Amino acid sequence: DQQVKQNSPSLSVQEGRISILNCDYTNSMFDYFLWYKKYPAEGPTFLISISSIKDKNEDGRFTVFLNKSAKHLSLHIVPSQPGDSAVYFCAAMGNSGGSNYKLTFGKGTLLTVNP
Amino acid sequence: DSGVTQTPKHLITATGQRVTLRCSPRSGDLSVYWYQQSLDQGLQFLIQYYNGEERAKGNILERFSAQQFPDLHSELNLSSLELGDSALYFCASSVSGSGETQYFGPGTRLLVL
């Protein structure tokens, strides 16, 4: 049962344009959401997070939007740069019983930004 | 650099063997988490420790165990290794382990032959 889903395995955009990465979740107990970026042979790097009490959080070129009613979040990168090319993981956490604060990850989206 | 360190970076071993992976959390972080990333399963939570005590368990096999020491470093012990245990093992840390951002180490790549 995949509680966090990233339905697009890959995304390709031109440098300077907007990248939009999407994530859906099924567990209504999730209340904190994070995006991580991962390069090959490295650990996931934290990018940005959002609490369920907000619908938007912005940090420089990165903005995360949360639509709780649709159980959907998205990461916008504007403008996209070639160095943004990586795998992006959506993750969620919340009060889910015995493993309250574990992160549940999506399978990731490979973003390629073309010069 | 997240401040979380993991050793070794790579490990090659044979089926039936036992290995120990080591993690040092960021300075000031009391909680350590272990995750496994395999090709088909993605990143899966294994276990969490907070200040030396086990706090939460995920999909961790009985052949696997972990502990967190007084200096807050953690070790993940994998025994009776099988081919299917080949994966990337990540450690993450956070300040209190209560719903805040987790920062990941570079991982240990385990190959069981």
mmCIF file with all atom_site columns, C-alpha atoms in Angstrom:
data_model
loop_
_atom_site.group_PDB
_atom_site.id
_atom_site.type_symbol
_atom_site.label_atom_id
_atom_site.label_alt_id
_atom_site.label_comp_id
_atom_site.label_asym_id
_atom_site.label_entity_id
_atom_site.label_seq_id
_atom_site.pdbx_PDB_ins_code
_atom_site.Cartn_x
_atom_site.Cartn_y
_atom_site.Cartn_z
_atom_site.occupancy
_atom_site.B_iso_or_equiv
_atom_site.pdbx_formal_charge
_atom_site.auth_seq_id
_atom_site.auth_comp_id
_atom_site.auth_asym_id
_atom_site.auth_atom_id
_atom_site.pdbx_PDB_model_num
ATOM 1   C CA . ASP A 1 1   ? 0.000  0.000   0.000   1.00 0.00 ? 1   ASP A CA 1
ATOM 2   C CA . GLN A 1 2   ? 1.774  3.074   -1.281  1.00 0.00 ? 2   GLN A CA 1
ATOM 3   C CA . GLN A 1 3   ? 0.744  5.994   0.907   1.00 0.00 ? 3   GLN A CA 1
ATOM 4   C CA . VAL A 1 4   ? 2.828  8.584   -0.939  1.00 0.00 ? 4   VAL A CA 1
ATOM 5   C CA . LYS A 1 5   ? 2.751  8.511   -4.707  1.00 0.00 ? 5   LYS A CA 1
ATOM 6   C CA . GLN A 1 6   ? 4.797  10.325  -7.295  1.00 0.00 ? 6   GLN A CA 1
ATOM 7   C CA . ASN A 1 7   ? 3.144  9.290   -10.500 1.00 0.00 ? 7   ASN A CA 1
ATOM 8   C CA . SER A 1 8   ? 5.688  10.793  -12.868 1.00 0.00 ? 8   SER A CA 1
ATOM 9   C CA . PRO A 1 9   ? 8.924  8.802   -12.862 1.00 0.00 ? 9   PRO A CA 1
ATOM 10  C CA . SER A 1 10  ? 10.625 11.493  -14.915 1.00 0.00 ? 10  SER A CA 1
ATOM 11  C CA . LEU A 1 11  ? 10.271 15.093  -16.054 1.00 0.00 ? 11  LEU A CA 1
ATOM 12  C CA . SER A 1 12  ? 12.293 17.065  -18.558 1.00 0.00 ? 12  SER A CA 1
ATOM 13  C CA . VAL A 1 13  ? 12.263 20.879  -18.754 1.00 0.00 ? 13  VAL A CA 1
ATOM 14  C CA . GLN A 1 14  ? 14.268 23.620  -20.414 1.00 0.00 ? 14  GLN A CA 1
ATOM 15  C CA . GLU A 1 15  ? 16.619 25.793  -18.410 1.00 0.00 ? 15  GLU A CA 1
ATOM 16  C CA . GLY A 1 16  ? 14.879 28.919  -17.190 1.00 0.00 ? 16  GLY A CA 1
ATOM 17  C CA . ARG A 1 17  ? 11.395 27.416  -17.336 1.00 0.00 ? 17  ARG A CA 1
ATOM 18  C CA . ILE A 1 18  ? 9.275  26.199  -14.429 1.00 0.00 ? 18  ILE A CA 1
ATOM 19  C CA . SER A 1 19  ? 9.547  22.647  -13.126 1.00 0.00 ? 19  SER A CA 1
ATOM 20  C CA . ILE A 1 20  ? 6.468  21.267  -11.398 1.00 0.00 ? 20  ILE A CA 1
ATOM 21  C CA . LEU A 1 21  ? 6.784  18.015  -9.487  1.00 0.00 ? 21  LEU A CA 1
ATOM 22  C CA . ASN A 1 22  ? 3.655  16.420  -8.100  1.00 0.00 ? 22  ASN A CA 1
ATOM 23  C CA . CYS A 1 23  ? 2.915  14.168  -5.165  1.00 0.00 ? 23  CYS A CA 1
ATOM 24  C CA . ASP A 1 24  ? -0.279 12.571  -3.861  1.00 0.00 ? 24  ASP A CA 1
ATOM 25  C CA . TYR A 1 25  ? -0.874 10.974  -0.496  1.00 0.00 ? 25  TYR A CA 1
ATOM 26  C CA . THR A 1 26  ? -3.594 8.796   0.940   1.00 0.00 ? 26  THR A CA 1
ATOM 27  C CA . ASN A 1 27  ? -3.061 8.917   4.699   1.00 0.00 ? 27  ASN A CA 1
ATOM 28  C CA . SER A 1 28  ? -5.065 11.784  6.193   1.00 0.00 ? 28  SER A CA 1
ATOM 29  C CA . MET A 1 29  ? -2.953 11.574  9.375   1.00 0.00 ? 29  MET A CA 1
ATOM 30  C CA . PHE A 1 30  ? 0.063  13.021  7.575   1.00 0.00 ? 30  PHE A CA 1
ATOM 31  C CA . ASP A 1 31  ? 0.652  16.549  8.800   1.00 0.00 ? 31  ASP A CA 1
ATOM 32  C CA . TYR A 1 32  ? 4.151  17.470  7.682   1.00 0.00 ? 32  TYR A CA 1
ATOM 33  C CA . PHE A 1 33  ? 5.498  17.162  4.180   1.00 0.00 ? 33  PHE A CA 1
ATOM 34  C CA . LEU A 1 34  ? 9.010  17.460  2.831   1.00 0.00 ? 34  LEU A CA 1
ATOM 35  C CA . TRP A 1 35  ? 10.831 17.452  -0.466  1.00 0.00 ? 35  TRP A CA 1
ATOM 36  C CA . TYR A 1 36  ? 14.293 15.990  -0.800  1.00 0.00 ? 36  TYR A CA 1
ATOM 37  C CA . LYS A 1 37  ? 16.679 16.102  -3.732  1.00 0.00 ? 37  LYS A CA 1
ATOM 38  C CA . LYS A 1 38  ? 19.014 13.211  -4.392  1.00 0.00 ? 38  LYS A CA 1
ATOM 39  C CA . TYR A 1 39  ? 22.049 12.981  -6.625  1.00 0.00 ? 39  TYR A CA 1
ATOM 40  C CA . PRO A 1 40  ? 23.513 9.583   -7.509  1.00 0.00 ? 40  PRO A CA 1
ATOM 41  C CA . ALA A 1 41  ? 25.781 8.143   -4.812  1.00 0.00 ? 41  ALA A CA 1
ATOM 42  C CA . GLU A 1 42  ? 24.674 10.769  -2.265  1.00 0.00 ? 42  GLU A CA 1
ATOM 43  C CA . GLY A 1 43  ? 22.099 10.878  0.487   1.00 0.00 ? 43  GLY A CA 1
ATOM 44  C CA . PRO A 1 44  ? 18.819 12.766  0.130   1.00 0.00 ? 44  PRO A CA 1
ATOM 45  C CA . THR A 1 45  ? 19.262 16.507  0.683   1.00 0.00 ? 45  THR A CA 1
ATOM 46  C CA . PHE A 1 46  ? 16.456 18.405  2.374   1.00 0.00 ? 46  PHE A CA 1
ATOM 47  C CA . LEU A 1 47  ? 14.946 21.106  0.160   1.00 0.00 ? 47  LEU A CA 1
ATOM 48  C CA . ILE A 1 48  ? 11.765 22.477  1.633   1.00 0.00 ? 48  ILE A CA 1
ATOM 49  C CA . SER A 1 49  ? 8.905  21.458  3.890   1.00 0.00 ? 49  SER A CA 1
ATOM 50  C CA . ILE A 1 50  ? 5.349  22.446  4.654   1.00 0.00 ? 50  ILE A CA 1
ATOM 51  C CA . SER A 1 51  ? 3.095  21.901  7.617   1.00 0.00 ? 51  SER A CA 1
ATOM 52  C CA . SER A 1 52  ? -0.510 20.903  7.082   1.00 0.00 ? 52  SER A CA 1
ATOM 53  C CA . ILE A 1 53  ? -1.665 24.191  8.617   1.00 0.00 ? 53  ILE A CA 1
ATOM 54  C CA . LYS A 1 54  ? -0.248 26.045  5.607   1.00 0.00 ? 54  LYS A CA 1
ATOM 55  C CA . ASP A 1 55  ? -1.002 25.852  1.919   1.00 0.00 ? 55  ASP A CA 1
ATOM 56  C CA . LYS A 1 56  ? 2.203  27.377  0.585   1.00 0.00 ? 56  LYS A CA 1
ATOM 57  C CA . ASN A 1 57  ? 5.817  27.695  1.599   1.00 0.00 ? 57  ASN A CA 1
ATOM 58  C CA . GLU A 1 58  ? 8.481  29.491  -0.387  1.00 0.00 ? 58  GLU A CA 1
ATOM 59  C CA . ASP A 1 59  ? 12.264 29.399  -0.209  1.00 0.00 ? 59  ASP A CA 1
ATOM 60  C CA . GLY A 1 60  ? 14.109 31.136  -2.998  1.00 0.00 ? 60  GLY A CA 1
ATOM 61  C CA . ARG A 1 61  ? 13.430 29.369  -6.282  1.00 0.00 ? 61  ARG A CA 1
ATOM 62  C CA . PHE A 1 62  ? 11.489 26.592  -4.530  1.00 0.00 ? 62  PHE A CA 1
ATOM 63  C CA . THR A 1 63  ? 7.826  26.757  -3.592  1.00 0.00 ? 63  THR A CA 1
ATOM 64  C CA . VAL A 1 64  ? 5.741  23.941  -2.183  1.00 0.00 ? 64  VAL A CA 1
ATOM 65  C CA . PHE A 1 65  ? 1.959  24.005  -2.438  1.00 0.00 ? 65  PHE A CA 1
ATOM 66  C CA . LEU A 1 66  ? -0.321 21.832  -0.339  1.00 0.00 ? 66  LEU A CA 1
ATOM 67  C CA . ASN A 1 67  ? -3.945 21.045  -1.178  1.00 0.00 ? 67  ASN A CA 1
ATOM 68  C CA . LYS A 1 68  ? -5.202 19.096  1.819   1.00 0.00 ? 68  LYS A CA 1
ATOM 69  C CA . SER A 1 69  ? -8.675 18.441  0.451   1.00 0.00 ? 69  SER A CA 1
ATOM 70  C CA . ALA A 1 70  ? -7.151 16.814  -2.627  1.00 0.00 ? 70  ALA A CA 1
ATOM 71  C CA . LYS A 1 71  ? -4.316 15.244  -0.632  1.00 0.00 ? 71  LYS A CA 1
ATOM 72  C CA . HIS A 1 72  ? -1.909 16.672  -3.150  1.00 0.00 ? 72  HIS A CA 1
ATOM 73  C CA . LEU A 1 73  ? 1.283  18.660  -2.987  1.00 0.00 ? 73  LEU A CA 1
ATOM 74  C CA . SER A 1 74  ? 3.552  20.061  -5.610  1.00 0.00 ? 74  SER A CA 1
ATOM 75  C CA . LEU A 1 75  ? 7.034  21.499  -5.787  1.00 0.00 ? 75  LEU A CA 1
ATOM 76  C CA . HIS A 1 76  ? 7.651  24.405  -8.146  1.00 0.00 ? 76  HIS A CA 1
ATOM 77  C CA . ILE A 1 77  ? 11.172 25.320  -9.187  1.00 0.00 ? 77  ILE A CA 1
ATOM 78  C CA . VAL A 1 78  ? 11.487 28.688  -10.920 1.00 0.00 ? 78  VAL A CA 1
ATOM 79  C CA . PRO A 1 79  ? 13.652 29.256  -12.848 1.00 0.00 ? 79  PRO A CA 1
ATOM 80  C CA . SER A 1 80  ? 14.978 25.742  -13.389 1.00 0.00 ? 80  SER A CA 1
ATOM 81  C CA . GLN A 1 81  ? 18.724 25.334  -13.688 1.00 0.00 ? 81  GLN A CA 1
ATOM 82  C CA . PRO A 1 82  ? 20.821 22.442  -15.030 1.00 0.00 ? 82  PRO A CA 1
ATOM 83  C CA . GLY A 1 83  ? 22.166 21.874  -11.511 1.00 0.00 ? 83  GLY A CA 1
ATOM 84  C CA . ASP A 1 84  ? 18.629 21.050  -10.402 1.00 0.00 ? 84  ASP A CA 1
ATOM 85  C CA . SER A 1 85  ? 18.801 17.809  -12.378 1.00 0.00 ? 85  SER A CA 1
ATOM 86  C CA . ALA A 1 86  ? 18.361 15.077  -9.764  1.00 0.00 ? 86  ALA A CA 1
ATOM 87  C CA . VAL A 1 87  ? 15.795 12.707  -8.322  1.00 0.00 ? 87  VAL A CA 1
ATOM 88  C CA . TYR A 1 88  ? 13.205 14.491  -6.191  1.00 0.00 ? 88  TYR A CA 1
ATOM 89  C CA . PHE A 1 89  ? 11.476 12.634  -3.388  1.00 0.00 ? 89  PHE A CA 1
ATOM 90  C CA . CYS A 1 90  ? 8.277  13.674  -1.736  1.00 0.00 ? 90  CYS A CA 1
ATOM 91  C CA . ALA A 1 91  ? 8.012  12.530  1.896   1.00 0.00 ? 91  ALA A CA 1
ATOM 92  C CA . ALA A 1 92  ? 5.354  12.754  4.560   1.00 0.00 ? 92  ALA A CA 1
ATOM 93  C CA . MET A 1 93  ? 5.138  12.217  8.279   1.00 0.00 ? 93  MET A CA 1
ATOM 94  C CA . GLY A 1 94  ? 2.439  12.328  10.883  1.00 0.00 ? 94  GLY A CA 1
ATOM 95  C CA . ASN A 1 95  ? 0.832  10.635  13.820  1.00 0.00 ? 95  ASN A CA 1
ATOM 96  C CA . SER A 1 96  ? 0.404  7.122   12.464  1.00 0.00 ? 96  SER A CA 1
ATOM 97  C CA . GLY A 1 97  ? 0.477  5.010   15.567  1.00 0.00 ? 97  GLY A CA 1
ATOM 98  C CA . GLY A 1 98  ? 3.607  3.165   16.571  1.00 0.00 ? 98  GLY A CA 1
ATOM 99  C CA . SER A 1 99  ? 5.875  4.864   14.054  1.00 0.00 ? 99  SER A CA 1
ATOM 100 C CA . ASN A 1 100 ? 4.759  8.405   14.588  1.00 0.00 ? 100 ASN A CA 1
ATOM 101 C CA . TYR A 1 101 ? 7.632  10.282  13.059  1.00 0.00 ? 101 TYR A CA 1
ATOM 102 C CA . LYS A 1 102 ? 8.993  8.063   10.363  1.00 0.00 ? 102 LYS A CA 1
ATOM 103 C CA . LEU A 1 103 ? 9.163  9.510   6.885   1.00 0.00 ? 103 LEU A CA 1
ATOM 104 C CA . THR A 1 104 ? 7.104  7.808   4.221   1.00 0.00 ? 104 THR A CA 1
ATOM 105 C CA . PHE A 1 105 ? 8.616  8.419   0.807   1.00 0.00 ? 105 PHE A CA 1
ATOM 106 C CA . GLY A 1 106 ? 7.334  8.435   -2.719  1.00 0.00 ? 106 GLY A CA 1
ATOM 107 C CA . LYS A 1 107 ? 9.315  6.561   -5.350  1.00 0.00 ? 107 LYS A CA 1
ATOM 108 C CA . GLY A 1 108 ? 10.838 9.755   -6.727  1.00 0.00 ? 108 GLY A CA 1
ATOM 109 C CA . THR A 1 109 ? 10.779 11.790  -9.934  1.00 0.00 ? 109 THR A CA 1
ATOM 110 C CA . LEU A 1 110 ? 13.887 12.203  -12.045 1.00 0.00 ? 110 LEU A CA 1
ATOM 111 C CA . LEU A 1 111 ? 14.102 15.836  -13.131 1.00 0.00 ? 111 LEU A CA 1
ATOM 112 C CA . THR A 1 112 ? 16.307 16.697  -16.090 1.00 0.00 ? 112 THR A CA 1
ATOM 113 C CA . VAL A 1 113 ? 16.892 20.367  -16.845 1.00 0.00 ? 113 VAL A CA 1
ATOM 114 C CA . ASN A 1 114 ? 18.247 20.844  -20.336 1.00 0.00 ? 114 ASN A CA 1
ATOM 115 C CA . PRO A 1 115 ? 20.553 23.791  -21.087 1.00 0.00 ? 115 PRO A CA 1
ATOM 116 C CA . ASP B 2 1   ? 27.168 18.391  3.685   1.00 0.00 ? 1   ASP B CA 1
ATOM 117 C CA . SER B 2 2   ? 24.324 17.512  6.059   1.00 0.00 ? 2   SER B CA 1
ATOM 118 C CA . GLY B 2 3   ? 26.608 16.894  9.030   1.00 0.00 ? 3   GLY B CA 1
ATOM 119 C CA . VAL B 2 4   ? 25.522 13.258  9.269   1.00 0.00 ? 4   VAL B CA 1
ATOM 120 C CA . THR B 2 5   ? 28.353 10.805  8.651   1.00 0.00 ? 5   THR B CA 1
ATOM 121 C CA . GLN B 2 6   ? 28.142 7.151   7.736   1.00 0.00 ? 6   GLN B CA 1
ATOM 122 C CA . THR B 2 7   ? 30.801 4.479   7.432   1.00 0.00 ? 7   THR B CA 1
ATOM 123 C CA . PRO B 2 8   ? 31.706 2.538   5.468   1.00 0.00 ? 8   PRO B CA 1
ATOM 124 C CA . LYS B 2 9   ? 30.684 4.035   2.151   1.00 0.00 ? 9   LYS B CA 1
ATOM 125 C CA . HIS B 2 10  ? 30.732 0.668   0.393   1.00 0.00 ? 10  HIS B CA 1
ATOM 126 C CA . LEU B 2 11  ? 30.554 -2.879  1.712   1.00 0.00 ? 11  LEU B CA 1
ATOM 127 C CA . ILE B 2 12  ? 30.792 -6.127  -0.214  1.00 0.00 ? 12  ILE B CA 1
ATOM 128 C CA . THR B 2 13  ? 30.158 -9.357  1.591   1.00 0.00 ? 13  THR B CA 1
ATOM 129 C CA . ALA B 2 14  ? 28.838 -12.872 1.124   1.00 0.00 ? 14  ALA B CA 1
ATOM 130 C CA . THR B 2 15  ? 25.526 -14.464 1.960   1.00 0.00 ? 15  THR B CA 1
ATOM 131 C CA . GLY B 2 16  ? 25.255 -15.631 5.550   1.00 0.00 ? 16  GLY B CA 1
ATOM 132 C CA . GLN B 2 17  ? 27.680 -13.029 6.843   1.00 0.00 ? 17  GLN B CA 1
ATOM 133 C CA . ARG B 2 18  ? 27.110 -10.240 9.371   1.00 0.00 ? 18  ARG B CA 1
ATOM 134 C CA . VAL B 2 19  ? 27.979 -6.566  8.917   1.00 0.00 ? 19  VAL B CA 1
ATOM 135 C CA . THR B 2 20  ? 27.770 -3.419  11.007  1.00 0.00 ? 20  THR B CA 1
ATOM 136 C CA . LEU B 2 21  ? 26.964 0.003   9.587   1.00 0.00 ? 21  LEU B CA 1
ATOM 137 C CA . ARG B 2 22  ? 27.833 3.074   11.580  1.00 0.00 ? 22  ARG B CA 1
ATOM 138 C CA . CYS B 2 23  ? 26.214 6.509   11.743  1.00 0.00 ? 23  CYS B CA 1
ATOM 139 C CA . SER B 2 24  ? 27.123 9.714   13.568  1.00 0.00 ? 24  SER B CA 1
ATOM 140 C CA . PRO B 2 25  ? 24.298 12.258  13.770  1.00 0.00 ? 25  PRO B CA 1
ATOM 141 C CA . ARG B 2 26  ? 24.580 16.009  13.329  1.00 0.00 ? 26  ARG B CA 1
ATOM 142 C CA . SER B 2 27  ? 25.938 17.808  16.346  1.00 0.00 ? 27  SER B CA 1
ATOM 143 C CA . GLY B 2 28  ? 23.081 18.416  18.771  1.00 0.00 ? 28  GLY B CA 1
ATOM 144 C CA . ASP B 2 29  ? 20.688 15.905  17.213  1.00 0.00 ? 29  ASP B CA 1
ATOM 145 C CA . LEU B 2 30  ? 19.353 13.320  19.627  1.00 0.00 ? 30  LEU B CA 1
ATOM 146 C CA . SER B 2 31  ? 17.375 11.159  17.241  1.00 0.00 ? 31  SER B CA 1
ATOM 147 C CA . VAL B 2 32  ? 18.689 8.767   14.612  1.00 0.00 ? 32  VAL B CA 1
ATOM 148 C CA . TYR B 2 33  ? 16.705 6.987   11.919  1.00 0.00 ? 33  TYR B CA 1
ATOM 149 C CA . TRP B 2 34  ? 17.704 4.165   9.581   1.00 0.00 ? 34  TRP B CA 1
ATOM 150 C CA . TYR B 2 35  ? 16.259 3.747   6.102   1.00 0.00 ? 35  TYR B CA 1
ATOM 151 C CA . GLN B 2 36  ? 16.815 1.184   3.391   1.00 0.00 ? 36  GLN B CA 1
ATOM 152 C CA . GLN B 2 37  ? 16.644 2.040   -0.289  1.00 0.00 ? 37  GLN B CA 1
ATOM 153 C CA . SER B 2 38  ? 16.309 -0.886  -2.646  1.00 0.00 ? 38  SER B CA 1
ATOM 154 C CA . LEU B 2 39  ? 15.580 -0.771  -6.360  1.00 0.00 ? 39  LEU B CA 1
ATOM 155 C CA . ASP B 2 40  ? 12.028 -2.051  -6.134  1.00 0.00 ? 40  ASP B CA 1
ATOM 156 C CA . GLN B 2 41  ? 10.919 -0.703  -2.740  1.00 0.00 ? 41  GLN B CA 1
ATOM 157 C CA . GLY B 2 42  ? 12.255 2.834   -2.695  1.00 0.00 ? 42  GLY B CA 1
ATOM 158 C CA . LEU B 2 43  ? 13.208 4.418   0.640   1.00 0.00 ? 43  LEU B CA 1
ATOM 159 C CA . GLN B 2 44  ? 11.773 2.449   3.550   1.00 0.00 ? 44  GLN B CA 1
ATOM 160 C CA . PHE B 2 45  ? 11.943 3.327   7.222   1.00 0.00 ? 45  PHE B CA 1
ATOM 161 C CA . LEU B 2 46  ? 13.612 0.705   9.383   1.00 0.00 ? 46  LEU B CA 1
ATOM 162 C CA . ILE B 2 47  ? 13.995 2.003   12.927  1.00 0.00 ? 47  ILE B CA 1
ATOM 163 C CA . GLN B 2 48  ? 14.334 5.158   15.033  1.00 0.00 ? 48  GLN B CA 1
ATOM 164 C CA . TYR B 2 49  ? 16.306 5.827   18.199  1.00 0.00 ? 49  TYR B CA 1
ATOM 165 C CA . TYR B 2 50  ? 16.061 8.789   20.495  1.00 0.00 ? 50  TYR B CA 1
ATOM 166 C CA . ASN B 2 51  ? 18.740 9.492   23.071  1.00 0.00 ? 51  ASN B CA 1
ATOM 167 C CA . GLY B 2 52  ? 19.710 5.834   23.284  1.00 0.00 ? 52  GLY B CA 1
ATOM 168 C CA . GLU B 2 53  ? 16.216 4.388   23.380  1.00 0.00 ? 53  GLU B CA 1
ATOM 169 C CA . GLU B 2 54  ? 14.316 2.719   20.572  1.00 0.00 ? 54  GLU B CA 1
ATOM 170 C CA . ARG B 2 55  ? 11.366 4.928   19.675  1.00 0.00 ? 55  ARG B CA 1
ATOM 171 C CA . ALA B 2 56  ? 9.774  3.450   16.562  1.00 0.00 ? 56  ALA B CA 1
ATOM 172 C CA . LYS B 2 57  ? 10.107 0.424   14.344  1.00 0.00 ? 57  LYS B CA 1
ATOM 173 C CA . GLY B 2 58  ? 9.244  0.062   10.703  1.00 0.00 ? 58  GLY B CA 1
ATOM 174 C CA . ASN B 2 59  ? 9.752  -2.759  8.264   1.00 0.00 ? 59  ASN B CA 1
ATOM 175 C CA . ILE B 2 60  ? 12.891 -4.049  9.915   1.00 0.00 ? 60  ILE B CA 1
ATOM 176 C CA . LEU B 2 61  ? 13.671 -7.735  9.597   1.00 0.00 ? 61  LEU B CA 1
ATOM 177 C CA . GLU B 2 62  ? 14.387 -9.791  12.714  1.00 0.00 ? 62  GLU B CA 1
ATOM 178 C CA . ARG B 2 63  ? 17.871 -10.461 11.304  1.00 0.00 ? 63  ARG B CA 1
ATOM 179 C CA . PHE B 2 64  ? 18.546 -6.728  11.604  1.00 0.00 ? 64  PHE B CA 1
ATOM 180 C CA . SER B 2 65  ? 19.116 -4.852  14.834  1.00 0.00 ? 65  SER B CA 1
ATOM 181 C CA . ALA B 2 66  ? 20.309 -1.425  15.827  1.00 0.00 ? 66  ALA B CA 1
ATOM 182 C CA . GLN B 2 67  ? 21.419 0.514   18.840  1.00 0.00 ? 67  GLN B CA 1
ATOM 183 C CA . GLN B 2 68  ? 22.307 4.063   19.792  1.00 0.00 ? 68  GLN B CA 1
ATOM 184 C CA . PHE B 2 69  ? 25.222 4.613   22.097  1.00 0.00 ? 69  PHE B CA 1
ATOM 185 C CA . PRO B 2 70  ? 25.726 7.227   24.868  1.00 0.00 ? 70  PRO B CA 1
ATOM 186 C CA . ASP B 2 71  ? 27.714 9.417   22.473  1.00 0.00 ? 71  ASP B CA 1
ATOM 187 C CA . LEU B 2 72  ? 24.610 9.270   20.212  1.00 0.00 ? 72  LEU B CA 1
ATOM 188 C CA . HIS B 2 73  ? 26.225 7.434   17.332  1.00 0.00 ? 73  HIS B CA 1
ATOM 189 C CA . SER B 2 74  ? 24.237 4.499   16.058  1.00 0.00 ? 74  SER B CA 1
ATOM 190 C CA . GLU B 2 75  ? 25.013 1.135   14.551  1.00 0.00 ? 75  GLU B CA 1
ATOM 191 C CA . LEU B 2 76  ? 22.834 -1.023  12.336  1.00 0.00 ? 76  LEU B CA 1
ATOM 192 C CA . ASN B 2 77  ? 23.699 -4.711  12.483  1.00 0.00 ? 77  ASN B CA 1
ATOM 193 C CA . LEU B 2 78  ? 22.666 -6.930  9.596   1.00 0.00 ? 78  LEU B CA 1
ATOM 194 C CA . SER B 2 79  ? 23.117 -10.688 10.066  1.00 0.00 ? 79  SER B CA 1
ATOM 195 C CA . SER B 2 80  ? 22.551 -13.881 8.067   1.00 0.00 ? 80  SER B CA 1
ATOM 196 C CA . LEU B 2 81  ? 22.735 -11.715 4.990   1.00 0.00 ? 81  LEU B CA 1
ATOM 197 C CA . GLU B 2 82  ? 20.783 -12.636 1.893   1.00 0.00 ? 82  GLU B CA 1
ATOM 198 C CA . LEU B 2 83  ? 21.129 -11.454 -1.700  1.00 0.00 ? 83  LEU B CA 1
ATOM 199 C CA . GLY B 2 84  ? 17.983 -9.386  -1.254  1.00 0.00 ? 84  GLY B CA 1
ATOM 200 C CA . ASP B 2 85  ? 19.619 -7.329  1.498   1.00 0.00 ? 85  ASP B CA 1
ATOM 201 C CA . SER B 2 86  ? 21.750 -5.607  -1.111  1.00 0.00 ? 86  SER B CA 1
ATOM 202 C CA . ALA B 2 87  ? 20.680 -1.983  -0.947  1.00 0.00 ? 87  ALA B CA 1
ATOM 203 C CA . LEU B 2 88  ? 21.627 1.511   0.102   1.00 0.00 ? 88  LEU B CA 1
ATOM 204 C CA . TYR B 2 89  ? 21.295 2.088   3.826   1.00 0.00 ? 89  TYR B CA 1
ATOM 205 C CA . PHE B 2 90  ? 20.796 5.660   4.964   1.00 0.00 ? 90  PHE B CA 1
ATOM 206 C CA . CYS B 2 91  ? 20.967 7.153   8.377   1.00 0.00 ? 91  CYS B CA 1
ATOM 207 C CA . ALA B 2 92  ? 19.184 10.393  9.188   1.00 0.00 ? 92  ALA B CA 1
ATOM 208 C CA . SER B 2 93  ? 19.110 12.531  12.288  1.00 0.00 ? 93  SER B CA 1
ATOM 209 C CA . SER B 2 94  ? 16.898 15.187  13.792  1.00 0.00 ? 94  SER B CA 1
ATOM 210 C CA . VAL B 2 95  ? 16.935 17.334  16.874  1.00 0.00 ? 95  VAL B CA 1
ATOM 211 C CA . SER B 2 96  ? 14.263 15.680  18.981  1.00 0.00 ? 96  SER B CA 1
ATOM 212 C CA . GLY B 2 97  ? 12.666 13.043  16.811  1.00 0.00 ? 97  GLY B CA 1
ATOM 213 C CA . SER B 2 98  ? 9.246  14.596  17.144  1.00 0.00 ? 98  SER B CA 1
ATOM 214 C CA . GLY B 2 99  ? 8.080  15.632  13.729  1.00 0.00 ? 99  GLY B CA 1
ATOM 215 C CA . GLU B 2 100 ? 10.809 17.877  12.457  1.00 0.00 ? 100 GLU B CA 1
ATOM 216 C CA . THR B 2 101 ? 13.082 17.753  9.420   1.00 0.00 ? 101 THR B CA 1
ATOM 217 C CA . GLN B 2 102 ? 15.405 14.785  9.148   1.00 0.00 ? 102 GLN B CA 1
ATOM 218 C CA . TYR B 2 103 ? 18.851 15.233  7.637   1.00 0.00 ? 103 TYR B CA 1
ATOM 219 C CA . PHE B 2 104 ? 20.408 12.336  5.788   1.00 0.00 ? 104 PHE B CA 1
ATOM 220 C CA . GLY B 2 105 ? 23.909 10.967  5.614   1.00 0.00 ? 105 GLY B CA 1
ATOM 221 C CA . PRO B 2 106 ? 25.591 9.875   2.385   1.00 0.00 ? 106 PRO B CA 1
ATOM 222 C CA . GLY B 2 107 ? 24.606 6.238   2.837   1.00 0.00 ? 107 GLY B CA 1
ATOM 223 C CA . THR B 2 108 ? 26.316 2.857   2.855   1.00 0.00 ? 108 THR B CA 1
ATOM 224 C CA . ARG B 2 109 ? 26.017 0.760   -0.269  1.00 0.00 ? 109 ARG B CA 1
ATOM 225 C CA . LEU B 2 110 ? 25.824 -2.920  0.681   1.00 0.00 ? 110 LEU B CA 1
ATOM 226 C CA . LEU B 2 111 ? 26.354 -5.623  -1.894  1.00 0.00 ? 111 LEU B CA 1
ATOM 227 C CA . VAL B 2 112 ? 25.743 -9.206  -0.853  1.00 0.00 ? 112 VAL B CA 1
ATOM 228 C CA . LEU B 2 113 ? 27.214 -11.781 -3.228  1.00 0.00 ? 113 LEU B CA 1
#
